[in-house]
GROMACS .gro file of C-alpha atoms in nm:
model
  436
    1UNK     CA    1   0.000   0.000   0.000
    2UNK     CA    2   0.283   0.240   0.083
    3UNK     CA    3   0.454   0.166  -0.249
    4UNK     CA    4   0.130   0.227  -0.438
    5UNK     CA    5   0.084   0.566  -0.273
    6UNK     CA    6   0.441   0.669  -0.346
    7UNK     CA    7   0.408   0.563  -0.710
    8UNK     CA    8   0.089   0.763  -0.757
    9UNK     CA    9   0.247   1.069  -0.600
   10UNK     CA   10   0.555   1.044  -0.823
   11UNK     CA   11   0.344   1.013  -1.135
   12UNK     CA   12   0.125   1.310  -1.053
   13UNK     CA   13   0.419   1.530  -0.962
   14UNK     CA   14   0.575   1.462  -1.303
   15UNK     CA   15   0.273   1.599  -1.487
   16UNK     CA   16   0.323   1.936  -1.650
   17UNK     CA   17   0.173   2.245  -1.491
   18UNK     CA   18   0.033   2.481  -1.753
   19UNK     CA   19   0.005   2.840  -1.633
   20UNK     CA   20  -0.273   3.064  -1.760
   21UNK     CA   21  -0.202   3.234  -2.091
   22UNK     CA   22  -0.303   3.599  -2.097
   23UNK     CA   23  -0.494   3.723  -2.399
   24UNK     CA   24  -0.304   3.931  -2.652
   25UNK     CA   25  -0.442   4.205  -2.873
   26UNK     CA   26  -0.512   4.079  -3.222
   27UNK     CA   27  -0.465   3.717  -3.119
   28UNK     CA   28  -0.774   3.495  -3.099
   29UNK     CA   29  -0.615   3.148  -3.064
   30UNK     CA   30  -0.367   3.045  -2.798
   31UNK     CA   31  -0.244   2.735  -2.624
   32UNK     CA   32   0.038   2.501  -2.533
   33UNK     CA   33   0.206   2.203  -2.699
   34UNK     CA   34   0.355   1.952  -2.455
   35UNK     CA   35   0.421   1.582  -2.401
   36UNK     CA   36   0.237   1.552  -2.072
   37UNK     CA   37   0.545   1.630  -1.868
   38UNK     CA   38   0.749   1.890  -2.057
   39UNK     CA   39   0.669   2.170  -2.302
   40UNK     CA   40   0.778   2.122  -2.662
   41UNK     CA   41   0.938   2.422  -2.829
   42UNK     CA   42   0.970   2.491  -3.201
   43UNK     CA   43   0.646   2.319  -3.306
   44UNK     CA   44   0.440   2.479  -3.584
   45UNK     CA   45   0.069   2.541  -3.526
   46UNK     CA   46  -0.176   2.671  -3.787
   47UNK     CA   47  -0.539   2.769  -3.835
   48UNK     CA   48  -0.534   2.704  -4.210
   49UNK     CA   49  -0.432   3.064  -4.274
   50UNK     CA   50  -0.147   3.170  -4.043
   51UNK     CA   51   0.135   2.984  -3.869
   52UNK     CA   52   0.285   3.014  -3.522
   53UNK     CA   53   0.584   2.844  -3.360
   54UNK     CA   54   0.580   2.736  -2.997
   55UNK     CA   55   0.803   2.921  -2.750
   56UNK     CA   56   1.041   2.749  -2.503
   57UNK     CA   57   0.748   2.715  -2.262
   58UNK     CA   58   0.543   2.541  -2.533
   59UNK     CA   59   0.303   2.833  -2.581
   60UNK     CA   60   0.178   2.983  -2.906
   61UNK     CA   61  -0.057   3.256  -3.029
   62UNK     CA   62  -0.233   3.290  -3.364
   63UNK     CA   63  -0.383   3.610  -3.501
   64UNK     CA   64  -0.755   3.664  -3.539
   65UNK     CA   65  -0.911   3.541  -3.863
   66UNK     CA   66  -1.289   3.530  -3.906
   67UNK     CA   67  -1.254   3.244  -4.158
   68UNK     CA   68  -1.059   3.016  -3.923
   69UNK     CA   69  -1.259   2.704  -3.833
   70UNK     CA   70  -0.996   2.476  -3.679
   71UNK     CA   71  -0.653   2.506  -3.525
   72UNK     CA   72  -0.408   2.219  -3.568
   73UNK     CA   73  -0.058   2.122  -3.464
   74UNK     CA   74   0.186   2.023  -3.740
   75UNK     CA   75   0.328   1.725  -3.556
   76UNK     CA   76   0.709   1.718  -3.571
   77UNK     CA   77   0.903   1.401  -3.644
   78UNK     CA   78   0.953   1.190  -3.336
   79UNK     CA   79   0.601   1.248  -3.206
   80UNK     CA   80   0.248   1.122  -3.255
   81UNK     CA   81  -0.059   1.332  -3.184
   82UNK     CA   82  -0.297   1.235  -2.909
   83UNK     CA   83  -0.507   0.948  -3.039
   84UNK     CA   84  -0.858   0.877  -2.915
   85UNK     CA   85  -0.995   0.550  -3.052
   86UNK     CA   86  -0.809   0.584  -3.380
   87UNK     CA   87  -0.902   0.942  -3.467
   88UNK     CA   88  -0.600   1.169  -3.441
   89UNK     CA   89  -0.664   1.464  -3.211
   90UNK     CA   90  -0.417   1.701  -3.372
   91UNK     CA   91  -0.687   1.966  -3.416
   92UNK     CA   92  -0.948   2.163  -3.222
   93UNK     CA   93  -1.247   2.373  -3.331
   94UNK     CA   94  -1.213   2.751  -3.329
   95UNK     CA   95  -1.468   2.968  -3.150
   96UNK     CA   96  -1.546   3.260  -3.380
   97UNK     CA   97  -1.804   3.417  -3.150
   98UNK     CA   98  -1.554   3.679  -3.036
   99UNK     CA   99  -1.404   3.481  -2.750
  100UNK     CA  100  -1.043   3.360  -2.754
  101UNK     CA  101  -0.995   2.991  -2.833
  102UNK     CA  102  -0.762   2.798  -2.600
  103UNK     CA  103  -0.631   2.481  -2.767
  104UNK     CA  104  -0.361   2.270  -2.603
  105UNK     CA  105  -0.206   1.974  -2.782
  106UNK     CA  106  -0.048   1.667  -2.624
  107UNK     CA  107   0.214   1.480  -2.827
  108UNK     CA  108   0.368   1.141  -2.751
  109UNK     CA  109   0.735   1.075  -2.826
  110UNK     CA  110   0.792   0.783  -3.065
  111UNK     CA  111   1.075   0.644  -3.274
  112UNK     CA  112   0.934   0.700  -3.623
  113UNK     CA  113   1.261   0.711  -3.818
  114UNK     CA  114   1.128   0.386  -3.962
  115UNK     CA  115   0.750   0.358  -3.975
  116UNK     CA  116   0.464   0.194  -4.161
  117UNK     CA  117   0.163   0.361  -4.317
  118UNK     CA  118  -0.149   0.170  -4.413
  119UNK     CA  119  -0.308   0.354  -4.706
  120UNK     CA  120  -0.680   0.310  -4.779
  121UNK     CA  121  -0.856   0.447  -5.084
  122UNK     CA  122  -1.233   0.496  -5.095
  123UNK     CA  123  -1.394   0.299  -4.811
  124UNK     CA  124  -1.710   0.459  -4.953
  125UNK     CA  125  -1.982   0.306  -4.739
  126UNK     CA  126  -2.344   0.399  -4.803
  127UNK     CA  127  -2.573   0.162  -4.612
  128UNK     CA  128  -2.596  -0.148  -4.393
  129UNK     CA  129  -2.476  -0.368  -4.680
  130UNK     CA  130  -2.156  -0.169  -4.727
  131UNK     CA  131  -2.088  -0.124  -4.357
  132UNK     CA  132  -2.150  -0.493  -4.300
  133UNK     CA  133  -1.884  -0.592  -4.553
  134UNK     CA  134  -1.639  -0.336  -4.416
  135UNK     CA  135  -1.694  -0.472  -4.066
  136UNK     CA  136  -1.673  -0.840  -4.161
  137UNK     CA  137  -1.402  -0.835  -4.430
  138UNK     CA  138  -1.192  -0.520  -4.415
  139UNK     CA  139  -1.177  -0.421  -4.050
  140UNK     CA  140  -1.047  -0.753  -3.907
  141UNK     CA  141  -0.775  -0.761  -4.174
  142UNK     CA  142  -0.666  -0.404  -4.102
  143UNK     CA  143  -0.662  -0.465  -3.726
  144UNK     CA  144  -0.460  -0.785  -3.765
  145UNK     CA  145  -0.206  -0.620  -3.996
  146UNK     CA  146  -0.166  -0.326  -3.759
  147UNK     CA  147  -0.115  -0.557  -3.462
  148UNK     CA  148   0.142  -0.763  -3.649
  149UNK     CA  149   0.336  -0.453  -3.755
  150UNK     CA  150   0.333  -0.316  -3.402
  151UNK     CA  151   0.452  -0.646  -3.259
  152UNK     CA  152   0.746  -0.631  -3.499
  153UNK     CA  153   0.841  -0.298  -3.340
  154UNK     CA  154   0.713  -0.060  -3.606
  155UNK     CA  155   0.550   0.276  -3.547
  156UNK     CA  156   0.224   0.255  -3.745
  157UNK     CA  157  -0.022   0.508  -3.887
  158UNK     CA  158  -0.299   0.512  -4.145
  159UNK     CA  159  -0.389   0.741  -4.435
  160UNK     CA  160  -0.748   0.739  -4.566
  161UNK     CA  161  -0.769   0.907  -4.908
  162UNK     CA  162  -1.128   1.029  -4.908
  163UNK     CA  163  -1.476   0.906  -4.994
  164UNK     CA  164  -1.515   0.769  -4.646
  165UNK     CA  165  -1.889   0.765  -4.703
  166UNK     CA  166  -2.104   0.754  -5.016
  167UNK     CA  167  -2.307   1.078  -4.994
  168UNK     CA  168  -2.414   0.977  -4.644
  169UNK     CA  169  -2.218   1.164  -4.375
  170UNK     CA  170  -2.477   1.055  -4.120
  171UNK     CA  171  -2.281   0.728  -4.110
  172UNK     CA  172  -1.962   0.891  -3.978
  173UNK     CA  173  -2.044   0.798  -3.615
  174UNK     CA  174  -2.070   0.435  -3.723
  175UNK     CA  175  -1.733   0.462  -3.898
  176UNK     CA  176  -1.580   0.624  -3.589
  177UNK     CA  177  -1.703   0.340  -3.371
  178UNK     CA  178  -1.508   0.084  -3.575
  179UNK     CA  179  -1.183   0.232  -3.447
  180UNK     CA  180  -1.269   0.217  -3.077
  181UNK     CA  181  -0.958   0.089  -2.901
  182UNK     CA  182  -0.747   0.108  -3.218
  183UNK     CA  183  -0.519   0.376  -3.070
  184UNK     CA  184  -0.325   0.420  -3.393
  185UNK     CA  185  -0.321   0.763  -3.561
  186UNK     CA  186  -0.552   0.785  -3.862
  187UNK     CA  187  -0.529   1.081  -4.099
  188UNK     CA  188  -0.809   1.159  -4.344
  189UNK     CA  189  -0.859   1.379  -4.650
  190UNK     CA  190  -1.204   1.454  -4.796
  191UNK     CA  191  -1.342   1.302  -5.113
  192UNK     CA  192  -1.620   1.428  -5.337
  193UNK     CA  193  -1.869   1.194  -5.167
  194UNK     CA  194  -1.773   1.343  -4.830
  195UNK     CA  195  -1.893   1.686  -4.945
  196UNK     CA  196  -2.226   1.837  -5.034
  197UNK     CA  197  -2.154   1.969  -5.384
  198UNK     CA  198  -2.318   2.307  -5.330
  199UNK     CA  199  -2.200   2.658  -5.399
  200UNK     CA  200  -2.216   2.773  -5.034
  201UNK     CA  201  -1.867   2.694  -4.891
  202UNK     CA  202  -2.003   2.678  -4.536
  203UNK     CA  203  -2.248   2.403  -4.633
  204UNK     CA  204  -2.007   2.181  -4.826
  205UNK     CA  205  -1.852   1.969  -4.549
  206UNK     CA  206  -1.985   2.052  -4.200
  207UNK     CA  207  -2.014   1.686  -4.097
  208UNK     CA  208  -1.666   1.602  -4.224
  209UNK     CA  209  -1.507   1.895  -4.040
  210UNK     CA  210  -1.691   1.817  -3.718
  211UNK     CA  211  -1.566   1.457  -3.728
  212UNK     CA  212  -1.222   1.464  -3.890
  213UNK     CA  213  -1.111   1.826  -3.852
  214UNK     CA  214  -0.941   2.051  -4.107
  215UNK     CA  215  -0.989   1.989  -4.478
  216UNK     CA  216  -0.614   2.037  -4.530
  217UNK     CA  217  -0.316   2.014  -4.295
  218UNK     CA  218   0.030   1.859  -4.265
  219UNK     CA  219   0.245   1.656  -4.027
  220UNK     CA  220   0.589   1.497  -4.013
  221UNK     CA  221   0.707   1.144  -3.945
  222UNK     CA  222   1.065   1.028  -3.974
  223UNK     CA  223   1.221   1.197  -4.275
  224UNK     CA  224   0.885   1.259  -4.444
  225UNK     CA  225   0.667   1.570  -4.458
  226UNK     CA  226   0.307   1.460  -4.517
  227UNK     CA  227   0.092   1.719  -4.695
  228UNK     CA  228  -0.278   1.632  -4.667
  229UNK     CA  229  -0.487   1.821  -4.921
  230UNK     CA  230  -0.849   1.887  -5.014
  231UNK     CA  231  -0.858   1.891  -5.393
  232UNK     CA  232  -1.236   1.879  -5.427
  233UNK     CA  233  -1.278   2.237  -5.545
  234UNK     CA  234  -1.650   2.302  -5.564
  235UNK     CA  235  -1.734   2.555  -5.835
  236UNK     CA  236  -2.113   2.536  -5.818
  237UNK     CA  237  -2.404   2.309  -5.743
  238UNK     CA  238  -2.317   1.955  -5.863
  239UNK     CA  239  -1.991   2.085  -6.011
  240UNK     CA  240  -1.636   2.045  -5.882
  241UNK     CA  241  -1.279   2.026  -6.008
  242UNK     CA  242  -0.968   1.846  -5.887
  243UNK     CA  243  -0.744   2.116  -5.746
  244UNK     CA  244  -0.700   2.313  -5.423
  245UNK     CA  245  -0.874   2.650  -5.405
  246UNK     CA  246  -0.676   2.974  -5.376
  247UNK     CA  247  -0.706   2.998  -4.998
  248UNK     CA  248  -0.562   2.651  -4.961
  249UNK     CA  249  -0.287   2.721  -5.216
  250UNK     CA  250  -0.172   3.021  -5.013
  251UNK     CA  251  -0.152   2.798  -4.706
  252UNK     CA  252   0.035   2.527  -4.899
  253UNK     CA  253   0.300   2.776  -5.006
  254UNK     CA  254   0.349   2.891  -4.647
  255UNK     CA  255   0.363   2.533  -4.522
  256UNK     CA  256   0.624   2.430  -4.779
  257UNK     CA  257   0.832   2.738  -4.692
  258UNK     CA  258   0.892   2.559  -4.360
  259UNK     CA  259   1.022   2.245  -4.537
  260UNK     CA  260   1.381   2.227  -4.655
  261UNK     CA  261   1.405   2.201  -5.033
  262UNK     CA  262   1.507   1.856  -5.149
  263UNK     CA  263   1.324   1.690  -4.861
  264UNK     CA  264   1.098   1.389  -4.905
  265UNK     CA  265   0.732   1.492  -4.927
  266UNK     CA  266   0.426   1.268  -4.951
  267UNK     CA  267   0.116   1.446  -5.081
  268UNK     CA  268  -0.221   1.285  -5.010
  269UNK     CA  269  -0.539   1.391  -5.189
  270UNK     CA  270  -0.853   1.223  -5.316
  271UNK     CA  271  -0.854   1.302  -5.686
  272UNK     CA  272  -0.556   1.223  -5.914
  273UNK     CA  273  -0.338   1.524  -5.993
  274UNK     CA  274  -0.124   1.417  -6.292
  275UNK     CA  275  -0.388   1.184  -6.443
  276UNK     CA  276  -0.503   1.403  -6.734
  277UNK     CA  277  -0.391   1.714  -6.919
  278UNK     CA  278  -0.678   1.901  -6.751
  279UNK     CA  279  -0.579   1.798  -6.399
  280UNK     CA  280  -0.212   1.874  -6.470
  281UNK     CA  281  -0.299   2.221  -6.597
  282UNK     CA  282  -0.531   2.291  -6.303
  283UNK     CA  283  -0.254   2.189  -6.062
  284UNK     CA  284   0.038   2.349  -6.249
  285UNK     CA  285   0.121   2.592  -5.967
  286UNK     CA  286   0.114   2.315  -5.707
  287UNK     CA  287   0.327   2.082  -5.919
  288UNK     CA  288   0.585   2.351  -5.988
  289UNK     CA  289   0.619   2.412  -5.615
  290UNK     CA  290   0.640   2.041  -5.533
  291UNK     CA  291   0.920   1.995  -5.788
  292UNK     CA  292   1.157   2.148  -5.533
  293UNK     CA  293   1.114   1.833  -5.323
  294UNK     CA  294   1.138   1.459  -5.375
  295UNK     CA  295   0.761   1.416  -5.398
  296UNK     CA  296   0.536   1.110  -5.398
  297UNK     CA  297   0.167   1.181  -5.462
  298UNK     CA  298  -0.092   0.932  -5.335
  299UNK     CA  299  -0.446   0.968  -5.468
  300UNK     CA  300  -0.753   0.747  -5.512
  301UNK     CA  301  -1.104   0.815  -5.657
  302UNK     CA  302  -1.084   0.603  -5.973
  303UNK     CA  303  -1.165   0.262  -5.818
  304UNK     CA  304  -0.864   0.118  -5.994
  305UNK     CA  305  -0.492   0.110  -5.928
  306UNK     CA  306  -0.237   0.272  -6.154
  307UNK     CA  307   0.122   0.383  -6.110
  308UNK     CA  308   0.138   0.700  -6.318
  309UNK     CA  309   0.514   0.721  -6.285
  310UNK     CA  310   0.720   1.038  -6.306
  311UNK     CA  311   0.560   1.369  -6.394
  312UNK     CA  312   0.863   1.586  -6.326
  313UNK     CA  313   1.196   1.430  -6.235
  314UNK     CA  314   1.110   1.484  -5.868
  315UNK     CA  315   0.738   1.400  -5.873
  316UNK     CA  316   0.573   1.060  -5.897
  317UNK     CA  317   0.203   0.979  -5.855
  318UNK     CA  318   0.039   0.650  -5.761
  319UNK     CA  319  -0.338   0.602  -5.779
  320UNK     CA  320  -0.444   0.374  -5.495
  321UNK     CA  321  -0.724   0.131  -5.567
  322UNK     CA  322  -1.048   0.147  -5.369
  323UNK     CA  323  -1.088  -0.055  -5.051
  324UNK     CA  324  -1.452  -0.100  -5.158
  325UNK     CA  325  -1.350  -0.214  -5.508
  326UNK     CA  326  -1.650  -0.152  -5.728
  327UNK     CA  327  -1.858   0.001  -5.448
  328UNK     CA  328  -1.884  -0.323  -5.244
  329UNK     CA  329  -2.071  -0.502  -5.528
  330UNK     CA  330  -1.799  -0.762  -5.584
  331UNK     CA  331  -1.462  -0.889  -5.462
  332UNK     CA  332  -1.248  -0.670  -5.689
  333UNK     CA  333  -1.217  -0.320  -5.831
  334UNK     CA  334  -1.312  -0.226  -6.185
  335UNK     CA  335  -0.968  -0.329  -6.315
  336UNK     CA  336  -0.970  -0.662  -6.131
  337UNK     CA  337  -0.759  -0.567  -5.828
  338UNK     CA  338  -0.882  -0.762  -5.527
  339UNK     CA  339  -1.028  -0.556  -5.242
  340UNK     CA  340  -0.747  -0.440  -5.017
  341UNK     CA  341  -0.510  -0.163  -4.918
  342UNK     CA  342  -0.143  -0.068  -4.931
  343UNK     CA  343   0.138  -0.090  -4.677
  344UNK     CA  344   0.407   0.176  -4.715
  345UNK     CA  345   0.739   0.104  -4.550
  346UNK     CA  346   0.933   0.419  -4.467
  347UNK     CA  347   1.294   0.405  -4.353
  348UNK     CA  348   1.396   0.767  -4.295
  349UNK     CA  349   1.339   0.896  -4.651
  350UNK     CA  350   1.342   0.561  -4.836
  351UNK     CA  351   0.995   0.443  -4.936
  352UNK     CA  352   0.883   0.099  -5.051
  353UNK     CA  353   0.531  -0.039  -5.072
  354UNK     CA  354   0.328  -0.353  -5.117
  355UNK     CA  355  -0.036  -0.435  -5.180
  356UNK     CA  356  -0.233  -0.621  -4.914
  357UNK     CA  357  -0.540  -0.808  -5.046
  358UNK     CA  358  -0.803  -0.867  -4.781
  359UNK     CA  359  -0.773  -1.205  -4.605
  360UNK     CA  360  -0.448  -1.291  -4.785
  361UNK     CA  361  -0.083  -1.195  -4.755
  362UNK     CA  362   0.106  -0.953  -4.977
  363UNK     CA  363   0.268  -1.235  -5.180
  364UNK     CA  364  -0.072  -1.310  -5.337
  365UNK     CA  365  -0.127  -0.966  -5.491
  366UNK     CA  366  -0.198  -1.104  -5.838
  367UNK     CA  367  -0.452  -1.321  -6.019
  368UNK     CA  368  -0.366  -1.592  -6.273
  369UNK     CA  369  -0.675  -1.637  -6.486
  370UNK     CA  370  -0.774  -1.965  -6.648
  371UNK     CA  371  -0.608  -2.011  -6.988
  372UNK     CA  372  -0.784  -1.955  -7.317
  373UNK     CA  373  -0.729  -2.233  -7.570
  374UNK     CA  374  -0.642  -2.105  -7.917
  375UNK     CA  375  -0.731  -2.266  -8.253
  376UNK     CA  376  -0.375  -2.398  -8.297
  377UNK     CA  377  -0.402  -2.573  -7.960
  378UNK     CA  378  -0.171  -2.320  -7.799
  379UNK     CA  379  -0.312  -2.127  -7.508
  380UNK     CA  380  -0.308  -1.776  -7.371
  381UNK     CA  381  -0.322  -1.693  -7.004
  382UNK     CA  382  -0.367  -1.349  -6.848
  383UNK     CA  383  -0.204  -1.252  -6.520
  384UNK     CA  384  -0.328  -0.943  -6.335
  385UNK     CA  385  -0.037  -0.811  -6.128
  386UNK     CA  386  -0.219  -0.565  -5.905
  387UNK     CA  387   0.063  -0.320  -5.831
  388UNK     CA  388   0.255  -0.356  -6.157
  389UNK     CA  389   0.484  -0.072  -6.258
  390UNK     CA  390   0.609   0.003  -6.610
  391UNK     CA  391   0.966  -0.019  -6.477
  392UNK     CA  392   0.916  -0.381  -6.371
  393UNK     CA  393   1.040  -0.682  -6.566
  394UNK     CA  394   0.797  -0.974  -6.526
  395UNK     CA  395   0.916  -1.327  -6.597
  396UNK     CA  396   0.759  -1.668  -6.544
  397UNK     CA  397   0.866  -2.026  -6.508
  398UNK     CA  398   0.695  -2.364  -6.542
  399UNK     CA  399   0.805  -2.648  -6.316
  400UNK     CA  400   1.121  -2.453  -6.238
  401UNK     CA  401   1.209  -2.391  -6.602
  402UNK     CA  402   1.247  -2.025  -6.700
  403UNK     CA  403   1.004  -1.937  -6.979
  404UNK     CA  404   1.105  -1.577  -7.034
  405UNK     CA  405   0.930  -1.246  -7.003
  406UNK     CA  406   0.559  -1.164  -6.988
  407UNK     CA  407   0.450  -0.859  -7.185
  408UNK     CA  408   0.199  -0.599  -7.071
  409UNK     CA  409  -0.113  -0.532  -7.270
  410UNK     CA  410  -0.417  -0.314  -7.219
  411UNK     CA  411  -0.727  -0.526  -7.174
  412UNK     CA  412  -0.999  -0.619  -6.927
  413UNK     CA  413  -0.940  -0.845  -6.632
  414UNK     CA  414  -1.159  -1.149  -6.711
  415UNK     CA  415  -1.285  -1.180  -6.353
  416UNK     CA  416  -1.384  -0.813  -6.333
  417UNK     CA  417  -1.546  -0.835  -6.676
  418UNK     CA  418  -1.763  -1.128  -6.571
  419UNK     CA  419  -1.871  -0.942  -6.257
  420UNK     CA  420  -1.938  -0.597  -6.394
  421UNK     CA  421  -1.980  -0.590  -6.773
  422UNK     CA  422  -2.359  -0.591  -6.748
  423UNK     CA  423  -2.389  -0.436  -6.404
  424UNK     CA  424  -2.706  -0.239  -6.344
  425UNK     CA  425  -2.496   0.047  -6.202
  426UNK     CA  426  -2.317   0.214  -6.493
  427UNK     CA  427  -2.041   0.345  -6.269
  428UNK     CA  428  -1.948  -0.016  -6.177
  429UNK     CA  429  -1.861  -0.122  -6.531
  430UNK     CA  430  -1.514  -0.274  -6.582
  431UNK     CA  431  -1.222  -0.073  -6.718
  432UNK     CA  432  -0.929  -0.189  -6.926
  433UNK     CA  433  -0.591  -0.178  -6.758
  434UNK     CA  434  -0.225  -0.220  -6.848
  435UNK     CA  435  -0.134  -0.426  -6.541
  436UNK     CA  436  -0.237  -0.741  -6.730
   0.00000   0.00000   0.00000
């Protein structure tokens, strides 16, 4: 009993004491950043417009801005944000009623020089059917993978690349509940189905912001600066484009001014950026700025997987397939990729990745289709290599005998074609791919 009392006293005495912060003229947001015991100096904090840097006592102030909705800490490398049941609490709402907002942030020290990121594209759940499949098929796989990675000693996080729901933000509480006890930071960006496509900017994403926080933000882990963007630029009712608006672009420029040129940057957004001439033109200013860094862009939206390769010498984009495949109507996406997600392995600034099909290991990320018998009694067989890259050389062997190289062609995955060619939903129809 005496030892228990002494232990409790020692623990409580180690907790940080945060003195009151006086208000300052022209400053409407204030707070501390600390680790529970000590203040953390030199941490950047932003409201989506301005930036502040914490003082030696961990305090910061941000100037008044009537358009500020959230305040968020740009987590430095070596720390994770406070995590409540999977949702990362790196942000707080801003009170714009005229009162000063006090927002303190607690960070936990971690060794993230090497870390893993699970990357999910388009969970896109609409109803009980979709949520049921997510809960029975996807969630147990994700939880098991996370546990295995943690047991191996890795620091783990998750990136969700938008379209969390399918035009049904009322299901966000259900989605939140899946992560109860997960205690692993999850970072989200919005997709077009997470927004009301209306001209009033205040009515576009109130549910998303209330649940997941700022529409755009950044954080650091290991040698990587993660830039999380909202590139659903609503231009009118039922109309949107795939680029950040001007307000966000101004913030991006300020954020990147804090990042040393030549650094490794991972950009996450929902819609592909270098996919078409239109998207490249719309994002020309962003791409020119990102060319100063060693940039990897991760996007989703297309319900297929494609490695777009280099845009500039320093910029590469990878479209991540949808976790829901073809909207939870079958066991694969429109190009035949099995339902699943990606595991990114980061060692300081070195990045490798692998595809994780649900309920199987990463070594099974391909499908060998049944052969087609030709008129000359030869046969053709199609192999869908889910994460194929144009830089890869693909060879095959039969009974241990090398048979040479397989060539890539653009065609339909036979399994996806059987599932979706005549699907009642036109947006579920199969698409031809080059990873055959």
